[in-house]
Coordinates of C-alpha atoms in Angstrom, one line a residue:
Chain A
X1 CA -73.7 42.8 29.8
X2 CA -71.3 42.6 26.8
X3 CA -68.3 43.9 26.5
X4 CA -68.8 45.1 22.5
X5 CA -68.4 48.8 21.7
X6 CA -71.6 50.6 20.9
X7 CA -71.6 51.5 17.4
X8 CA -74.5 53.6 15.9
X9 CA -77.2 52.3 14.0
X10 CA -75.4 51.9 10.2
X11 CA -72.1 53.5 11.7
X12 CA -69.3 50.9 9.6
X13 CA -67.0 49.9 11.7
X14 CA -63.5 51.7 11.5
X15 CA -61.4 49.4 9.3
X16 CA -57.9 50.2 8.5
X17 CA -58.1 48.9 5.4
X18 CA -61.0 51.1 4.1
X19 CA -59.4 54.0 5.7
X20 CA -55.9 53.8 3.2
X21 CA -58.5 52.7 0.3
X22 CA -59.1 56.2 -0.7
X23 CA -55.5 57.2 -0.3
X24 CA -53.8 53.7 -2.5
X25 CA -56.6 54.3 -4.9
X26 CA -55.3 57.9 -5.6
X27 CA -51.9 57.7 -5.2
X28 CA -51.8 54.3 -7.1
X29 CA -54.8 54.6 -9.6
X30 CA -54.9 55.4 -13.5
X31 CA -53.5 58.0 -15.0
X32 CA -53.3 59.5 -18.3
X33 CA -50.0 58.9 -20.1
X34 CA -50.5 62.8 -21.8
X35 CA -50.1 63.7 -18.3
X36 CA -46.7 62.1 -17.6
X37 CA -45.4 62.9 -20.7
X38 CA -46.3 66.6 -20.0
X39 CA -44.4 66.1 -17.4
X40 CA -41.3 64.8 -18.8
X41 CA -42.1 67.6 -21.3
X42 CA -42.0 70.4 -18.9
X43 CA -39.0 69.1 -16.6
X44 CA -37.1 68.1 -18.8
X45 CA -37.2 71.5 -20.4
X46 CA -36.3 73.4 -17.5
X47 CA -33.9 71.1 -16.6
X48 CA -32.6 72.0 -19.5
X49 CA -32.8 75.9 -19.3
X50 CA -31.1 75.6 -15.9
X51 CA -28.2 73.9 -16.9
X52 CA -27.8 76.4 -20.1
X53 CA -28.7 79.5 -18.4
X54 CA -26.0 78.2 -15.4
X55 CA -23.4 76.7 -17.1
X56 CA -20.9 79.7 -15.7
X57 CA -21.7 79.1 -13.0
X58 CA -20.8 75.6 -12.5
X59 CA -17.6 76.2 -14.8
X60 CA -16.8 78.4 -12.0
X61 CA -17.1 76.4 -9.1
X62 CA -14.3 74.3 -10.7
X63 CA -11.9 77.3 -9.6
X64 CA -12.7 76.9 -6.2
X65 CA -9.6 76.5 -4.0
X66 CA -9.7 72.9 -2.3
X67 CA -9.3 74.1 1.2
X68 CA -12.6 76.3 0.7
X69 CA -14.6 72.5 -0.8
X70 CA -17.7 72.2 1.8
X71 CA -19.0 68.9 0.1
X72 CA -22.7 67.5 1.4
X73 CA -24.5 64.1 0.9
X74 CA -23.0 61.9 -2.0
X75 CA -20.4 65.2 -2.6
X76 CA -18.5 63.8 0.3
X77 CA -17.2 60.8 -1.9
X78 CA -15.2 63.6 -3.9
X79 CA -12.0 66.0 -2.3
X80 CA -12.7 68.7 -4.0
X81 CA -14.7 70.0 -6.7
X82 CA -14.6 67.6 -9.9
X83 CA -12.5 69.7 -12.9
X84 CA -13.1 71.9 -15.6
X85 CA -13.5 69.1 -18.2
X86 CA -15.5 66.7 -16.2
X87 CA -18.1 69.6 -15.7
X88 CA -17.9 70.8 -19.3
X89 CA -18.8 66.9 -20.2
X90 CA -21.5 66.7 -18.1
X91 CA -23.1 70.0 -18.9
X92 CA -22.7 68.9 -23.0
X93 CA -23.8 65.3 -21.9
X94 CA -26.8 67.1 -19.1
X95 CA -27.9 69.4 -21.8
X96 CA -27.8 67.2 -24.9
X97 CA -29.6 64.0 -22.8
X98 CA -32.4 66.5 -21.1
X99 CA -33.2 68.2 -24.3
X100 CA -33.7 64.4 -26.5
X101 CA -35.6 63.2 -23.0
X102 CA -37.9 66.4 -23.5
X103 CA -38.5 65.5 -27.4
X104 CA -39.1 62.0 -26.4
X105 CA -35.9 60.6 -28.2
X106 CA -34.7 57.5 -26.6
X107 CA -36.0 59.2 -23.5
X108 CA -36.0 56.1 -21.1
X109 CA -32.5 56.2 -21.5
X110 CA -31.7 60.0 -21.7
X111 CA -34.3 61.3 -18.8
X112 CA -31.6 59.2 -16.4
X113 CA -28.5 60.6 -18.1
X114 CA -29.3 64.1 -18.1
X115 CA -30.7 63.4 -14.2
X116 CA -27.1 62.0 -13.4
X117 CA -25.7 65.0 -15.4
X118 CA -27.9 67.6 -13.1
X119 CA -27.4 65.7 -9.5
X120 CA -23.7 66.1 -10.0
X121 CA -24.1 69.8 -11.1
X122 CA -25.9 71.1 -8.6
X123 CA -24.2 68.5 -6.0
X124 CA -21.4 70.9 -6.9
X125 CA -23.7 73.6 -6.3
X126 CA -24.5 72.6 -2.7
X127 CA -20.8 72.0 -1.7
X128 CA -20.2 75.6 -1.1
X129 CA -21.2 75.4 2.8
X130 CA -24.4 76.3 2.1
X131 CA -27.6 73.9 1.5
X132 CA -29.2 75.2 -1.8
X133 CA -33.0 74.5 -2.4
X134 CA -33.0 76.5 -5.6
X135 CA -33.5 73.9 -7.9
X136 CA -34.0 70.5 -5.6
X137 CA -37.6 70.3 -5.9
X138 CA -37.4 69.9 -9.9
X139 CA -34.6 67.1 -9.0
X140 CA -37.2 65.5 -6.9
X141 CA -39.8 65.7 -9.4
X142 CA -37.7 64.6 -12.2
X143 CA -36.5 61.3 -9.9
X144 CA -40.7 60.9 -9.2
X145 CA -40.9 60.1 -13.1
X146 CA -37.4 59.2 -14.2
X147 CA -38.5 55.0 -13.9
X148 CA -41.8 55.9 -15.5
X149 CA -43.4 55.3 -19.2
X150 CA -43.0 58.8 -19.7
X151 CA -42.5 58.8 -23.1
X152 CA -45.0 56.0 -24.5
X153 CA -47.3 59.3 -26.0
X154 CA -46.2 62.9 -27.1
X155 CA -42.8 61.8 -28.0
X156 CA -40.9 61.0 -31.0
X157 CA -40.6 57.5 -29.5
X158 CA -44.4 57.0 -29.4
X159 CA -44.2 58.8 -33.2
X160 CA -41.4 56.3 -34.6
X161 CA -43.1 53.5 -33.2
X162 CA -46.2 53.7 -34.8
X163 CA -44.1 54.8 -38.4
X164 CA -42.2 51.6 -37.9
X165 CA -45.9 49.7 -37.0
X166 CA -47.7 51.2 -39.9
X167 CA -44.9 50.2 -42.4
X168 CA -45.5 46.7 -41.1
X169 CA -49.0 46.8 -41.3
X170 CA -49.8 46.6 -38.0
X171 CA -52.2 48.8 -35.9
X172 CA -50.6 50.1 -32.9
X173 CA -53.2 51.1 -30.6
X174 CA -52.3 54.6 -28.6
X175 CA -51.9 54.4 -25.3
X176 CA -54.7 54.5 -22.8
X177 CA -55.5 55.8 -19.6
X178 CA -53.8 53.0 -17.2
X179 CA -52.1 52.2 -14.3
X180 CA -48.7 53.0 -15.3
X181 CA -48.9 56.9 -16.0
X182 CA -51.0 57.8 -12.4
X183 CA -48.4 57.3 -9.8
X184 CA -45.5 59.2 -11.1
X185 CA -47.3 62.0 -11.8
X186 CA -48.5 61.3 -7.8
X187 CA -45.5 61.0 -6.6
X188 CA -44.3 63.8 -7.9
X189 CA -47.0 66.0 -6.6
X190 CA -46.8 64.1 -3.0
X191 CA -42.8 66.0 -3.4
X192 CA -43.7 69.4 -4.2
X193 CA -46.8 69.2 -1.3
X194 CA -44.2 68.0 1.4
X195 CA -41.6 70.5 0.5
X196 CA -43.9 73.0 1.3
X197 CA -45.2 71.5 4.0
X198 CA -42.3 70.9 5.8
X199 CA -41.0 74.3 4.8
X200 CA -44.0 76.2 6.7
X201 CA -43.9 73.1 10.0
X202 CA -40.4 73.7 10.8
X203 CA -41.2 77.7 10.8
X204 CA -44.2 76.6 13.1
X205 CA -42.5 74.4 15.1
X206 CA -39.0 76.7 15.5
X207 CA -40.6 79.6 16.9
X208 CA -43.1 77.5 19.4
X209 CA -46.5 78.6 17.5
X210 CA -47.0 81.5 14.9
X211 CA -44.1 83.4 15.9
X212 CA -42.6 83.7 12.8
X213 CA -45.3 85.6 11.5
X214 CA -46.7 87.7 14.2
X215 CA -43.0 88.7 15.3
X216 CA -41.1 91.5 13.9
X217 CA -39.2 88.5 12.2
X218 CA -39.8 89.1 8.5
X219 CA -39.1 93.0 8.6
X220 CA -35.6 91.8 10.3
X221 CA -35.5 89.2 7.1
X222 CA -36.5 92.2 4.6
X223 CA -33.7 94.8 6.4
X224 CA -31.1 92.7 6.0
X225 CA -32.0 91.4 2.7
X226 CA -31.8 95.0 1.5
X227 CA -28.5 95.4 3.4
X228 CA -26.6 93.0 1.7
X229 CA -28.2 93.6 -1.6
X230 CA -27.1 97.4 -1.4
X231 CA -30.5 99.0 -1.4
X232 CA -33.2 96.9 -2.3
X233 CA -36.4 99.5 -2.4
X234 CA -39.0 97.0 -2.6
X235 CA -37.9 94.9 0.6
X236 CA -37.4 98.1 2.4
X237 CA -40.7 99.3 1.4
X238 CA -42.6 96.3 3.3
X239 CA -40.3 96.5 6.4
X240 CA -40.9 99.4 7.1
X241 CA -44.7 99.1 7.0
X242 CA -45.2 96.8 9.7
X243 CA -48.2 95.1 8.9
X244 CA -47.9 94.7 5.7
X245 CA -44.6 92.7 7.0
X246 CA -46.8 90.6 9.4
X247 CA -49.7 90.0 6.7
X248 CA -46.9 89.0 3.9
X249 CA -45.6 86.8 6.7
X250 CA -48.9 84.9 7.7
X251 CA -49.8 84.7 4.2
X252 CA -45.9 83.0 3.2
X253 CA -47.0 80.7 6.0
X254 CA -50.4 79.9 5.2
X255 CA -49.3 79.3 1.5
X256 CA -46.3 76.4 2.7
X257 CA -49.0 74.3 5.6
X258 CA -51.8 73.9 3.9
X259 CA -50.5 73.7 0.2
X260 CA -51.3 70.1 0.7
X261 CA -54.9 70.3 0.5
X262 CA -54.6 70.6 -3.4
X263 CA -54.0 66.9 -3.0
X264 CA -57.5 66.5 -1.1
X265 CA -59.3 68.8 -3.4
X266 CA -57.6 69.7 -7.0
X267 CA -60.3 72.9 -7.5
X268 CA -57.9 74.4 -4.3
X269 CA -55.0 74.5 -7.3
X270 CA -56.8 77.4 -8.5
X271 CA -56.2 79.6 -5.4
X272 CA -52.7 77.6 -4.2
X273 CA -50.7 77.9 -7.4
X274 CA -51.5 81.5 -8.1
X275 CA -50.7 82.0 -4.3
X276 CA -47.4 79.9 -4.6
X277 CA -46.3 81.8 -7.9
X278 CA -46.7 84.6 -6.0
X279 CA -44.6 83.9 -3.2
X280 CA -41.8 83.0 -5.1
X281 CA -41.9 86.2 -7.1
X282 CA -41.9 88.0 -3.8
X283 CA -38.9 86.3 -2.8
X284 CA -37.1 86.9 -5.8
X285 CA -38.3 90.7 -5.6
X286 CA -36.9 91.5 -2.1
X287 CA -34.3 88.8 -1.3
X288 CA -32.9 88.4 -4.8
X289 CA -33.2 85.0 -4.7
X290 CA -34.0 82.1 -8.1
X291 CA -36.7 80.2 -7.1
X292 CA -37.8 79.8 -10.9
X293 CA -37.0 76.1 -11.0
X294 CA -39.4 75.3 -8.1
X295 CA -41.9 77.5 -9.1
X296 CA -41.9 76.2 -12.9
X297 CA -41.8 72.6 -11.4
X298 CA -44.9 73.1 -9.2
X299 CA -47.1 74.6 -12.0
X300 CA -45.6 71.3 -15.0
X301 CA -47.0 69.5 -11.9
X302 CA -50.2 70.8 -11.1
X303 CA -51.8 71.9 -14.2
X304 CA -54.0 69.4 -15.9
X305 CA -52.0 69.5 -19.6
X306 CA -54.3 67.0 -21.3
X307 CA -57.4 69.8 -20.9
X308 CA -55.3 72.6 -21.3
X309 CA -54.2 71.2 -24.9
X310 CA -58.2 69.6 -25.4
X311 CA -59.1 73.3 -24.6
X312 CA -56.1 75.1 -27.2
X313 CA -57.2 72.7 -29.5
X314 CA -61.1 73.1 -29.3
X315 CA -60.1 77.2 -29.3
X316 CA -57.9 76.4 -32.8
X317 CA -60.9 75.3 -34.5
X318 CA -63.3 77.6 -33.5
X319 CA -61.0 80.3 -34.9
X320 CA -60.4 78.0 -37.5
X321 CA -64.0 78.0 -39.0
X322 CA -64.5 81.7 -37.7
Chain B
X1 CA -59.9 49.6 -10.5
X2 CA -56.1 48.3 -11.5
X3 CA -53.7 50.1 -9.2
X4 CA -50.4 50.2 -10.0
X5 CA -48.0 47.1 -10.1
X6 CA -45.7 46.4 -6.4
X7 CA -42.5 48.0 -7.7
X8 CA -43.9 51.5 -8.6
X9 CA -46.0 51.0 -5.1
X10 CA -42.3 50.5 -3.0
X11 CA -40.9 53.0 -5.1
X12 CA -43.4 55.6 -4.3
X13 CA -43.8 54.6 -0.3
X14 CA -39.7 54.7 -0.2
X15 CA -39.5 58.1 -2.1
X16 CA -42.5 59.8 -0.4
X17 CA -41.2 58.2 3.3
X18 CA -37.1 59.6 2.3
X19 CA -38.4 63.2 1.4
X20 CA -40.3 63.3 4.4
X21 CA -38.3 61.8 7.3
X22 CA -35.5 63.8 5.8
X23 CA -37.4 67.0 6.4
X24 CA -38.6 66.0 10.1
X25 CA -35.5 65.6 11.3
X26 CA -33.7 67.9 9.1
X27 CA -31.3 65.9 7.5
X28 CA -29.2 67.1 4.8
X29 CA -28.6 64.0 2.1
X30 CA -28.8 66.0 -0.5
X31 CA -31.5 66.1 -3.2
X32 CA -33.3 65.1 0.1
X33 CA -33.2 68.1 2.8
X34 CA -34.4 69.2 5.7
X35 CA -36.2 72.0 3.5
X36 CA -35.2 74.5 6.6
X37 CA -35.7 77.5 4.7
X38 CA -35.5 81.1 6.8
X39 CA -37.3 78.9 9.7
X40 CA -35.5 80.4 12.7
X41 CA -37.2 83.3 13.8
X42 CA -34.7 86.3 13.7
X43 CA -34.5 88.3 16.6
X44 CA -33.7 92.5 16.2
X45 CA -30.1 91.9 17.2
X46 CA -28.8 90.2 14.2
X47 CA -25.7 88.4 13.7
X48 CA -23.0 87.8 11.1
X49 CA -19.8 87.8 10.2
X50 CA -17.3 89.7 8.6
X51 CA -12.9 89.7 7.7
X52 CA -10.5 91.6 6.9
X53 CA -6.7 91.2 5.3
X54 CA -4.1 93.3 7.1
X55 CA -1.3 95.1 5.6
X56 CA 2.4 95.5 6.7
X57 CA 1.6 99.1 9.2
X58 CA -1.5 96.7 10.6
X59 CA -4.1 98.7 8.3
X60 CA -7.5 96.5 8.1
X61 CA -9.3 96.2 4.5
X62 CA -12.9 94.9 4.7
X63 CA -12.6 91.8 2.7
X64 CA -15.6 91.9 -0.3
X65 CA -16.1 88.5 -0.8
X66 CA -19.2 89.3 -3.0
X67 CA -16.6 90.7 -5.3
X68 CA -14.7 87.2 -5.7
X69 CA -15.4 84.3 -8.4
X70 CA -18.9 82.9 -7.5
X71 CA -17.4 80.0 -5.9
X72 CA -15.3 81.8 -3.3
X73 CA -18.4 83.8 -2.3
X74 CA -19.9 82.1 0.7
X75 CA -17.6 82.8 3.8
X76 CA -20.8 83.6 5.9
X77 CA -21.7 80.0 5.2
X78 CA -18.2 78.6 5.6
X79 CA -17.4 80.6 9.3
X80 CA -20.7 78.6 10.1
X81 CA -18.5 75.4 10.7
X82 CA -15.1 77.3 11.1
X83 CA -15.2 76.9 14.8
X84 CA -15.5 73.2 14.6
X85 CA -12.4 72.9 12.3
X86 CA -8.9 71.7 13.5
X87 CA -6.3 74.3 13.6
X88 CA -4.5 73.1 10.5
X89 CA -7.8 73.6 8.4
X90 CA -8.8 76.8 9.9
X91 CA -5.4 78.1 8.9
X92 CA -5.9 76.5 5.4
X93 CA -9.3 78.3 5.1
X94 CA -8.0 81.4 5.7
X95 CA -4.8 80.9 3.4
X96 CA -7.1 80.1 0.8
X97 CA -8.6 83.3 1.1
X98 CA -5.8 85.6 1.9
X99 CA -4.3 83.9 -1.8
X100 CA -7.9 85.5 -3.0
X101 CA -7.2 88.6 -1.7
X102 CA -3.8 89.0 -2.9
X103 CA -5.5 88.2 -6.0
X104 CA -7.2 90.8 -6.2
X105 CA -5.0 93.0 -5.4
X106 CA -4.9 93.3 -1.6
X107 CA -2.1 92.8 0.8
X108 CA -1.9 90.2 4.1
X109 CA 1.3 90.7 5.1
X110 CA -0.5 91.3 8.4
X111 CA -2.6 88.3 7.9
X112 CA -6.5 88.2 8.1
X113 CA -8.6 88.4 10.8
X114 CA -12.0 87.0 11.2
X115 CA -14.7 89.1 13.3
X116 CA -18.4 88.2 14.4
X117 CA -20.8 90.7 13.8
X118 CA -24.1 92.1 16.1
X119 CA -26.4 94.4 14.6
X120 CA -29.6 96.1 16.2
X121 CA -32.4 96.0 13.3
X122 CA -34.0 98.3 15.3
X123 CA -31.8 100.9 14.3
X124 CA -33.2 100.1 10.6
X125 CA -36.6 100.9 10.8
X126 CA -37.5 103.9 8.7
X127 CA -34.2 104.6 7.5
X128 CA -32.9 103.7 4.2
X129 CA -29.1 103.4 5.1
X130 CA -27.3 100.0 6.4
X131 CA -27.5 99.4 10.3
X132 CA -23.4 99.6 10.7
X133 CA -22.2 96.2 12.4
X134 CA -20.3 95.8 15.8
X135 CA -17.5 93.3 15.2
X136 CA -15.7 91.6 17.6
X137 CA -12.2 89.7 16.7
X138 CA -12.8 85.9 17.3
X139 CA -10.2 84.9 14.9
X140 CA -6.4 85.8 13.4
X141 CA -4.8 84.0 10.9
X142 CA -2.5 83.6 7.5
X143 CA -0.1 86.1 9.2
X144 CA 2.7 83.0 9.6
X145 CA 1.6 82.0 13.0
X146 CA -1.7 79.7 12.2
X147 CA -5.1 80.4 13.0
X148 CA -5.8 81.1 16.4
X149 CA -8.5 82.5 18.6
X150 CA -8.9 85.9 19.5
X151 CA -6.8 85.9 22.6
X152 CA -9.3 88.9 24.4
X153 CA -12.7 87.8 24.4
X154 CA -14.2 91.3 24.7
X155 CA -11.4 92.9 22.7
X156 CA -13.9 94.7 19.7
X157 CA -12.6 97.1 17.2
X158 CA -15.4 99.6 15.6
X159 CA -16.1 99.8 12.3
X160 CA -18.2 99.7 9.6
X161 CA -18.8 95.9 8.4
X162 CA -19.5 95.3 4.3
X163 CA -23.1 94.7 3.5
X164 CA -22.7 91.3 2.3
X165 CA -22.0 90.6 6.0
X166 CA -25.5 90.7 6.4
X167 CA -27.0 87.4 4.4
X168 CA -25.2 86.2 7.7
X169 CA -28.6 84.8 9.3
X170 CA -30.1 83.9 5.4

């Protein structure tokens, strides 16, 4: 008798090979270059609004009294926190680089200035004892494009080049759907799907099962949010109706494991982004904490910009000849 | 269909591996984390901490750390580790905070002393008011004699701990 394994009639064989296919092809397949640029578009203006809207509060992290320095990761290589005029430079040099790398100026070489300029700044941030997430997912995405032909449409690159082309009499083709503009925007949505995936596992995996939602564990959250914000009406509000505690819990958790499928199927963005939006808005509401960066990163990440601006533009014209 | 050329393929596999073995095991190399946001489950007795500077008749002020510049703010965060410090940087900490103090106006000729805090949530539900905290002395220092631990485990002194106390388990 032989010793093969019985396959079924037209079953294919399981090949490894054919199995990451699907996966390489995605991850690693064209993209459209309007897409990254929206990108560096988008990022690179928040980037910018963060580092604006902050700057006292990195100015004021210079006062903090060496003894009190709690540096993590790559803030271990300094003794305390860097000066007043190092951190005025790099917020000038942060704000100045993201704001040309959002017009597309030079922005090959500004996007990785005014990333430099941020990782310090919030490095800064983080060496306070206490791990801050506020604005790490937009570093992440911002790293996800920061080697990328980001700028090669929708920038004033892209527009001086073809100037300079047409006063030479040369045709300078636009750039096309390719290889180069699919896996940063990829890679960057690969970062905002893990964050929240490993966000929701370690809740999972910390309280043995679904705990964390179907304990009393986010009415103790909300009380003590409200505690140490004074009175917070809104936080009290849901503690003290219990399942409306329990369903905002299952629904936080819900939201961070299986924000991953928009990966699988993009037509899930449509109930996941709304859903995430929401979540950080809740946060904000009862524990008083930013998540803005993140949840302005997720949405330059996930929205399709090329049909959004096809779709403003088709709307322009109708209005147009109306 | 053209894929995209080796380098951005290693950089991709390395970035999406680092973000993700990073959050498995929780390490902190900052951009990369352990993304451990509010993941322990908190139980209805919470706990904290909470300080305060002591004058020259041994009268205990509450120390409002919310109240100092916004880089002096975190002492829940910093009592965290405190424990694990040597002597000589516990009694550093605290110097650096009794100079705070002073600076805003407060006295320490008594020094500061450094108390955990319990609270039952329990207590919390339907009323609008903070749950008061139950400290317990785990920690004197910036009096002249370094920092040193409480020397009576179970010695606790009743009173009413400042709200920010309570981001303790945030």
């Amino acid at each position: 008798m032989s010793a093969r394994p019985v396959v079924a009639a037209g079953a294919a064989p399981a090949n490894p090979a054919r199995l990451l296919a699907a996966p390489l092809a995605w991850a690693f397949g064209p993209g459209d270059p309007r897409q990254l640029a929206a990108l560096r578009i988008g990022l690179c203006s928040v980037l910018l609004f963060r580092l604006a809207s902050r700057s006292d509060v990195y100015l004021a992290l210079t006062e903090q009294p060496r003894e009190l320095f709690r540096p993590l990761s790559f803030m271990t290589l300094f003794e305390q926190m860097p000066s007043r005029s190092v951190v005025s430079a790099c917020l000038v040099v942060g704000m100045v680089a993201a704001a040309l790398a959002a017009a597309g100026l030079l922005a090959r070489v500004m996007l990785p200035i005014a990333l430099a300029a941020a990782m310090l700044l919030n490095g800064m941030y983080t060496a306070q004892g206490k791990v801050m997430h506020n604005d790490v997912l937009l570093m992440l995405c911002l790293l996800a494009i920061v080697f990328a032909r980001h700028s090669d449409v929708w920038s004033l690159d892209a527009w001086l080049a073809r100037v300079r082309a047409r006063r030479r009499g040369v045709s300078r083709p636009a750039a096309a759907v390719g290889p180069s503009y699919g896996w940063p925007v990829r890679a960057a949505m690969l970062a905002v799907a893990l964050a929240y995936l490993i966000a929701g596992l370690h809740k999972i995996v910390e309280s043995g099962g679904l705990g964390w939602a179907s304990s009393e564990n986010m009415r103790w959250i909300l009380y003590l949010a409200s505690d140490s914000q004074g009175h917070n009406p809104i936080a009290l509000w849901i503690a003290d109706h219990a399942w409306i505690a329990h369903l905002s819990a299952y629904g936080l958790l819900a939201v961070e494991c299986l924000f991953f499928l928009v990966l699988i199927n993009p037509r899930l963005r449509w109930l996941f982004i709304p859903a995430a939006v929401a979540l950080h808005a809740g946060t904000w509401l009862t524990l008083r904490l930013d998540y803005s960066a993140q949840l302005l990163s997720l949405v330059i990440v996930f929205v399709t910009w090329p049909t959004v601006v096809t779709w403003l533009d088709r709307r322009r014209r109708v209005l147009t000849r109306g | 269909m053209p894929l995209a050329a080796w380098p951005a393929r290693l950089f991709v596999i390395a970035f999406t591996l680092a973000i993700a073995v990073c959050g498995a095991f929780s390490i902190e190399a900052w951009p990369l984390t352990g993304w451990r946001l509010f993941s322990r489950e908190r139980q209805p007795i919470s706990t904290g901490w909470m300080a305060t500077s002591v004058d020259a008749r041994d009268r205990e002020t509450p120390i409002r750390f919310g109240s100092f510049p916004r880089a002096n703010r975190y002492f829940i965060s910093v009592m965290a580790t405190y424990g694990s410090l040597s002597r000589d940087e516990q009694e550093a900490t605290c110097q650096a905070w009794a100079r705070l103090v002073r600076g805003a106006g407060g006295s320490t000729r008594g020094g500061l002393r450094l108390y955990a805090t319990t609270r039952d949530m329990r207590r919390h539900v339907g009323r609008r008011e903070p749950v008061a905290a139950t400290p317990m002395l785990r920690w004197t220092c910036a009096d002249g004699h370094g920092a040193r631990a409480a020397a009576v485990p179970g010695a606790t002194t009743r009173r009413s701990a400042e709200p920010a106390t309570a981001r303790a388990g945030l």
